mmCIF file of C-alpha atoms and ligand atoms in Angstrom:
data_model
loop_
_atom_site.group_PDB
_atom_site.id
_atom_site.type_symbol
_atom_site.label_atom_id
_atom_site.label_comp_id
_atom_site.label_asym_id
_atom_site.label_seq_id
_atom_site.Cartn_x
_atom_site.Cartn_y
_atom_site.Cartn_z
ATOM 1 C CA UNK A 1 -13.420 14.029 -13.788
ATOM 2 C CA UNK A 2 -10.170 13.362 -11.795
ATOM 3 C CA UNK A 3 -9.046 9.775 -11.656
ATOM 4 C CA UNK A 4 -9.973 7.916 -8.379
ATOM 5 C CA UNK A 5 -6.749 6.248 -6.833
ATOM 6 C CA UNK A 6 -6.847 3.186 -4.658
ATOM 7 C CA UNK A 7 -3.468 2.648 -2.768
ATOM 8 C CA UNK A 8 -2.437 -0.575 -1.274
ATOM 9 C CA UNK A 9 0.214 -0.932 1.343
ATOM 10 C CA UNK A 10 1.539 -3.275 4.241
ATOM 11 C CA UNK A 11 3.764 -0.946 6.149
ATOM 12 C CA UNK A 12 4.586 2.584 7.017
ATOM 13 C CA UNK A 13 2.815 4.292 4.366
ATOM 14 C CA UNK A 14 5.152 6.852 3.568
ATOM 15 C CA UNK A 15 4.611 6.781 -0.274
ATOM 16 C CA UNK A 16 0.835 6.780 0.221
ATOM 17 C CA UNK A 17 1.277 9.781 2.295
ATOM 18 C CA UNK A 18 3.291 11.531 -0.322
ATOM 19 C CA UNK A 19 0.827 10.718 -3.131
ATOM 20 C CA UNK A 20 -2.083 11.724 -0.958
ATOM 21 C CA UNK A 21 -0.279 15.073 -0.051
ATOM 22 C CA UNK A 22 0.564 15.775 -3.692
ATOM 23 C CA UNK A 23 -3.151 15.250 -4.625
ATOM 24 C CA UNK A 24 -4.184 17.638 -1.826
ATOM 25 C CA UNK A 25 -1.697 20.165 -2.852
ATOM 26 C CA UNK A 26 -2.667 19.969 -6.572
ATOM 27 C CA UNK A 27 0.506 18.898 -7.750
ATOM 28 C CA UNK A 28 -1.182 15.503 -8.655
ATOM 29 C CA UNK A 29 -4.743 15.932 -10.284
ATOM 30 C CA UNK A 30 -6.439 12.816 -8.686
ATOM 31 C CA UNK A 31 -8.642 11.685 -6.048
ATOM 32 C CA UNK A 32 -7.291 9.235 -3.442
ATOM 33 C CA UNK A 33 -10.239 7.481 -2.327
ATOM 34 C CA UNK A 34 -9.218 4.257 -0.606
ATOM 35 C CA UNK A 35 -6.187 2.744 1.325
ATOM 36 C CA UNK A 36 -6.246 -0.918 1.636
ATOM 37 C CA UNK A 37 -3.822 -2.733 3.929
ATOM 38 C CA UNK A 38 -3.124 -6.594 4.693
ATOM 39 C CA UNK A 39 -1.471 -5.911 8.053
ATOM 40 C CA UNK A 40 -3.834 -4.862 11.038
ATOM 41 C CA UNK A 41 -2.591 -1.726 12.780
ATOM 42 C CA UNK A 42 -0.067 -0.953 10.001
ATOM 43 C CA UNK A 43 1.264 2.680 9.998
ATOM 44 C CA UNK A 44 -0.274 3.466 6.687
ATOM 45 C CA UNK A 45 -3.701 3.031 8.046
ATOM 46 C CA UNK A 46 -2.768 5.751 10.681
ATOM 47 C CA UNK A 47 -1.432 8.057 8.052
ATOM 48 C CA UNK A 48 -4.662 7.501 6.069
ATOM 49 C CA UNK A 49 -6.750 8.432 8.769
ATOM 50 C CA UNK A 50 -4.740 11.695 9.599
ATOM 51 C CA UNK A 51 -5.391 12.663 5.836
ATOM 52 C CA UNK A 52 -9.142 11.896 6.075
ATOM 53 C CA UNK A 53 -8.777 9.110 3.524
ATOM 54 C CA UNK A 54 -10.899 5.894 4.065
ATOM 55 C CA UNK A 55 -8.275 3.202 5.230
ATOM 56 C CA UNK A 56 -9.458 -0.689 5.623
ATOM 57 C CA UNK A 57 -7.616 -3.637 6.697
ATOM 58 C CA UNK A 58 -8.772 -6.751 4.704
ATOM 59 C CA UNK A 59 -7.146 -10.015 6.091
ATOM 60 C CA UNK A 60 -5.035 -11.605 3.355
ATOM 61 C CA UNK A 61 -5.912 -15.154 4.224
ATOM 62 C CA UNK A 62 -3.479 -17.922 5.092
ATOM 63 C CA UNK A 63 -0.537 -17.597 2.628
ATOM 64 C CA UNK A 64 2.621 -15.396 3.196
ATOM 65 C CA UNK A 65 3.319 -13.736 -0.011
ATOM 66 C CA UNK A 66 -0.029 -13.934 -1.914
ATOM 67 C CA UNK A 67 -3.801 -13.105 -1.129
ATOM 68 C CA UNK A 68 -6.050 -16.054 -0.975
ATOM 69 C CA UNK A 69 -8.503 -16.228 -3.850
ATOM 70 C CA UNK A 70 -11.389 -15.195 -1.579
ATOM 71 C CA UNK A 71 -9.482 -12.330 0.027
ATOM 72 C CA UNK A 72 -8.290 -11.164 -3.458
ATOM 73 C CA UNK A 73 -11.993 -10.974 -4.544
ATOM 74 C CA UNK A 74 -12.599 -8.796 -1.435
ATOM 75 C CA UNK A 75 -9.912 -6.448 -2.348
ATOM 76 C CA UNK A 76 -11.200 -6.342 -5.888
ATOM 77 C CA UNK A 77 -14.593 -5.599 -4.690
ATOM 78 C CA UNK A 78 -13.672 -2.903 -2.305
ATOM 79 C CA UNK A 79 -11.746 -1.112 -4.993
ATOM 80 C CA UNK A 80 -14.454 -1.369 -7.508
ATOM 81 C CA UNK A 81 -17.152 -0.218 -4.910
ATOM 82 C CA UNK A 82 -15.102 2.876 -4.546
ATOM 83 C CA UNK A 83 -15.060 3.459 -8.296
ATOM 84 C CA UNK A 84 -11.279 3.298 -8.209
ATOM 85 C CA UNK A 85 -9.563 3.717 -11.862
ATOM 86 C CA UNK A 86 -6.060 3.335 -10.876
ATOM 87 C CA UNK A 87 -4.408 0.957 -8.272
ATOM 88 C CA UNK A 88 -1.057 2.078 -6.675
ATOM 89 C CA UNK A 89 1.034 -0.390 -4.767
ATOM 90 C CA UNK A 90 2.834 1.354 -2.241
ATOM 91 C CA UNK A 91 4.979 -1.163 -0.026
ATOM 92 C CA UNK A 92 2.267 -3.883 -0.544
ATOM 93 C CA UNK A 93 4.133 -7.140 0.356
ATOM 94 C CA UNK A 94 1.908 -9.651 -1.718
ATOM 95 C CA UNK A 95 2.049 -10.666 -5.373
ATOM 96 C CA UNK A 96 -0.772 -9.403 -7.419
ATOM 97 C CA UNK A 97 -2.391 -12.434 -9.407
ATOM 98 C CA UNK A 98 -4.272 -12.743 -12.464
ATOM 99 C CA UNK A 99 -7.697 -12.221 -11.468
ATOM 100 C CA UNK A 100 -6.569 -8.687 -9.996
ATOM 101 C CA UNK A 101 -4.597 -7.672 -12.915
ATOM 102 C CA UNK A 102 -7.767 -8.701 -15.179
ATOM 103 C CA UNK A 103 -9.966 -6.321 -12.949
ATOM 104 C CA UNK A 104 -7.647 -3.417 -13.424
ATOM 105 C CA UNK A 105 -5.972 -4.056 -16.838
ATOM 106 C CA UNK A 106 -2.929 -1.564 -17.352
ATOM 107 C CA UNK A 107 -3.937 0.211 -14.436
ATOM 108 C CA UNK A 108 -1.765 -1.048 -11.510
ATOM 109 C CA UNK A 109 1.507 0.645 -10.768
ATOM 110 C CA UNK A 110 4.336 -0.136 -8.195
ATOM 111 C CA UNK A 111 7.320 1.427 -6.611
ATOM 112 C CA UNK A 112 10.309 -0.649 -5.923
ATOM 113 C CA UNK A 113 13.574 0.488 -3.994
ATOM 114 C CA UNK A 114 16.175 -0.472 -6.649
ATOM 115 C CA UNK A 115 16.821 0.279 -10.379
ATOM 116 C CA UNK A 116 15.010 -2.714 -11.896
ATOM 117 C CA UNK A 117 15.912 -5.148 -13.136
ATOM 118 C CA UNK A 118 18.613 -5.361 -10.664
ATOM 119 C CA UNK A 119 17.457 -6.420 -7.084
ATOM 120 C CA UNK A 120 13.740 -7.372 -7.619
ATOM 121 C CA UNK A 121 11.932 -9.048 -4.775
ATOM 122 C CA UNK A 122 12.566 -8.650 -1.007
ATOM 123 C CA UNK A 123 15.104 -6.282 0.765
ATOM 124 C CA UNK A 124 16.336 -4.602 -2.407
ATOM 125 C CA UNK A 125 18.411 -2.032 -0.514
ATOM 126 C CA UNK A 126 20.286 -4.936 1.440
ATOM 127 C CA UNK A 127 20.599 -6.820 -1.865
ATOM 128 C CA UNK A 128 22.287 -3.774 -3.313
ATOM 129 C CA UNK A 129 24.829 -3.409 -0.493
ATOM 130 C CA UNK A 130 25.795 -6.986 -0.337
ATOM 131 C CA UNK A 131 26.404 -7.034 -4.027
ATOM 132 C CA UNK A 132 28.615 -4.025 -3.751
ATOM 133 C CA UNK A 133 26.996 -1.629 -6.244
ATOM 134 C CA UNK A 134 27.699 1.956 -5.702
ATOM 135 C CA UNK A 135 24.754 3.288 -7.031
ATOM 136 C CA UNK A 136 21.028 1.718 -6.728
ATOM 137 C CA UNK A 137 17.659 3.828 -6.667
ATOM 138 C CA UNK A 138 14.038 3.576 -7.278
ATOM 139 C CA UNK A 139 11.698 2.338 -9.946
ATOM 140 C CA UNK A 140 8.217 2.937 -10.794
ATOM 141 C CA UNK A 141 6.716 0.384 -12.894
ATOM 142 C CA UNK A 142 3.470 -1.297 -14.235
ATOM 143 C CA UNK A 143 2.479 -4.444 -12.553
ATOM 144 C CA UNK A 144 2.363 -7.563 -14.491
ATOM 145 C CA UNK A 145 2.384 -11.385 -13.568
ATOM 146 C CA UNK A 146 5.948 -11.482 -12.621
ATOM 147 C CA UNK A 147 7.599 -10.044 -9.571
ATOM 148 C CA UNK A 148 8.869 -6.633 -10.290
ATOM 149 C CA UNK A 149 8.858 -7.219 -14.122
ATOM 150 C CA UNK A 150 6.434 -4.762 -15.398
ATOM 151 C CA UNK A 151 7.212 -1.899 -18.159
ATOM 152 C CA UNK A 152 9.313 0.809 -16.392
ATOM 153 C CA UNK A 153 7.736 4.151 -16.158
ATOM 154 C CA UNK A 154 10.103 6.176 -14.220
ATOM 155 C CA UNK A 155 13.673 5.610 -12.403
ATOM 156 C CA UNK A 156 16.026 7.630 -10.310
ATOM 157 C CA UNK A 157 19.526 6.788 -9.076
ATOM 158 C CA UNK A 158 20.488 6.966 -5.369
ATOM 159 C CA UNK A 159 24.289 6.741 -4.352
ATOM 160 C CA UNK A 160 25.435 4.242 -1.800
ATOM 161 C CA UNK A 161 27.828 5.538 0.669
ATOM 162 C CA UNK A 162 30.615 3.206 2.482
ATOM 163 C CA UNK A 163 28.814 3.985 5.768
ATOM 164 C CA UNK A 164 25.328 2.921 4.567
ATOM 165 C CA UNK A 165 23.395 0.293 6.284
ATOM 166 C CA UNK A 166 20.259 -1.183 4.549
ATOM 167 C CA UNK A 167 17.850 0.987 6.822
ATOM 168 C CA UNK A 168 19.997 4.252 6.210
ATOM 169 C CA UNK A 169 20.008 3.425 2.449
ATOM 170 C CA UNK A 170 16.375 2.623 2.298
ATOM 171 C CA UNK A 171 15.447 5.848 3.884
ATOM 172 C CA UNK A 172 17.478 7.800 1.409
ATOM 173 C CA UNK A 173 15.750 5.965 -1.393
ATOM 174 C CA UNK A 174 12.359 6.834 0.065
ATOM 175 C CA UNK A 175 13.123 10.527 -0.161
ATOM 176 C CA UNK A 176 13.592 10.062 -3.765
ATOM 177 C CA UNK A 177 10.529 8.033 -3.894
ATOM 178 C CA UNK A 178 8.349 10.541 -2.326
ATOM 179 C CA UNK A 179 9.134 12.758 -5.142
ATOM 180 C CA UNK A 180 9.359 10.400 -8.118
ATOM 181 C CA UNK A 181 5.913 8.372 -7.490
ATOM 182 C CA UNK A 182 3.633 11.298 -7.551
ATOM 183 C CA UNK A 183 5.319 12.662 -10.706
ATOM 184 C CA UNK A 184 5.416 9.566 -12.415
ATOM 185 C CA UNK A 185 1.519 8.894 -11.636
ATOM 186 C CA UNK A 186 0.774 12.464 -12.937
ATOM 187 C CA UNK A 187 2.718 11.863 -16.089
ATOM 188 C CA UNK A 188 0.506 8.643 -16.633
ATOM 189 C CA UNK A 189 -2.696 10.380 -15.887
ATOM 190 C CA UNK A 190 -2.098 13.597 -18.063
ATOM 191 C CA UNK A 191 -0.838 11.490 -21.000
ATOM 192 C CA UNK A 192 2.480 12.886 -20.734
ATOM 193 C CA UNK A 193 3.945 9.546 -20.750
ATOM 194 C CA UNK A 194 2.176 6.371 -22.485
ATOM 195 C CA UNK A 195 2.951 2.789 -22.035
ATOM 196 C CA UNK A 196 3.166 0.634 -25.197
ATOM 197 C CA UNK A 197 4.286 -2.804 -24.260
ATOM 198 C CA UNK A 198 7.470 -2.471 -22.554
ATOM 199 C CA UNK A 199 8.283 1.071 -23.853
ATOM 200 C CA UNK A 200 7.277 4.277 -22.538
ATOM 201 C CA UNK A 201 6.487 7.144 -24.850
ATOM 202 C CA UNK A 202 6.918 10.654 -23.918
ATOM 203 C CA UNK A 203 4.576 13.301 -25.253
HETATM 204 C C1 LIG B 1 9.115 1.588 -0.425
HETATM 205 O O1 LIG B 1 10.405 1.668 -0.381
HETATM 206 C C2 LIG B 1 8.769 0.954 -1.864
HETATM 207 O O2 LIG B 1 9.715 1.170 -2.750
HETATM 208 C C3 LIG B 1 8.727 -0.279 -1.384
HETATM 209 O O3 LIG B 1 8.297 -0.502 -0.138
HETATM 210 C C4 LIG B 1 8.731 0.528 0.517
HETATM 211 C C5 LIG B 1 7.190 1.268 1.071
HETATM 212 O O4 LIG B 1 7.536 2.309 2.097
HETATM 213 N N1 LIG B 1 7.850 -1.099 -2.396
HETATM 214 P P1 LIG B 1 6.530 2.984 2.687
HETATM 215 O O5 LIG B 1 5.239 2.052 3.425
HETATM 216 O O6 LIG B 1 5.946 3.650 1.519
HETATM 217 O O7 LIG B 1 7.102 3.952 3.859
#
């Protein structure tokens, strides 16, 4: 039976759309069953609706960068009720706490717009430009207790040009992400890659 995916996002939703499109075209053998969002009226909910995937806004609670315990429970319950096997973060702007990690052990994945461990956290494309690196990129990684610290599943570089703004760079990174994220998830689901601690083993 195909793995059921739950996708969490807070913004435009282009990575969610790329994953759902890859499932619908057969490139990724999985069933996207639920999109959860902590921002009312975010673009991701509209894109989910266009693709006939159930999208739900669940309020995050009073904190800025994490879900409150109550609300985190509601996210977990929604995913469990939908029988989700894998949770994919796609621009979800809140840290995932231990109860969430325990509910989906080794089954939560994130994509981050830099070559980790460089430039974790917020505004990674802007961080790369201000540091002056000439190459940045994107990283698909497992989610653990830290911020963008989990085992690295896949990475791809993206060059920075002198004309780049944080916005133009981020758009170019996203083009790469839309290819890399579905491919990395497919490799995980088919067992082509296995995560052992921090290492990824390719079969
Ligand atoms: C992506 O660049 C992703 O790497 C980061 O947030 C952005 C989300 O963009 N975590 P979108 O909402 O998928 O368009």
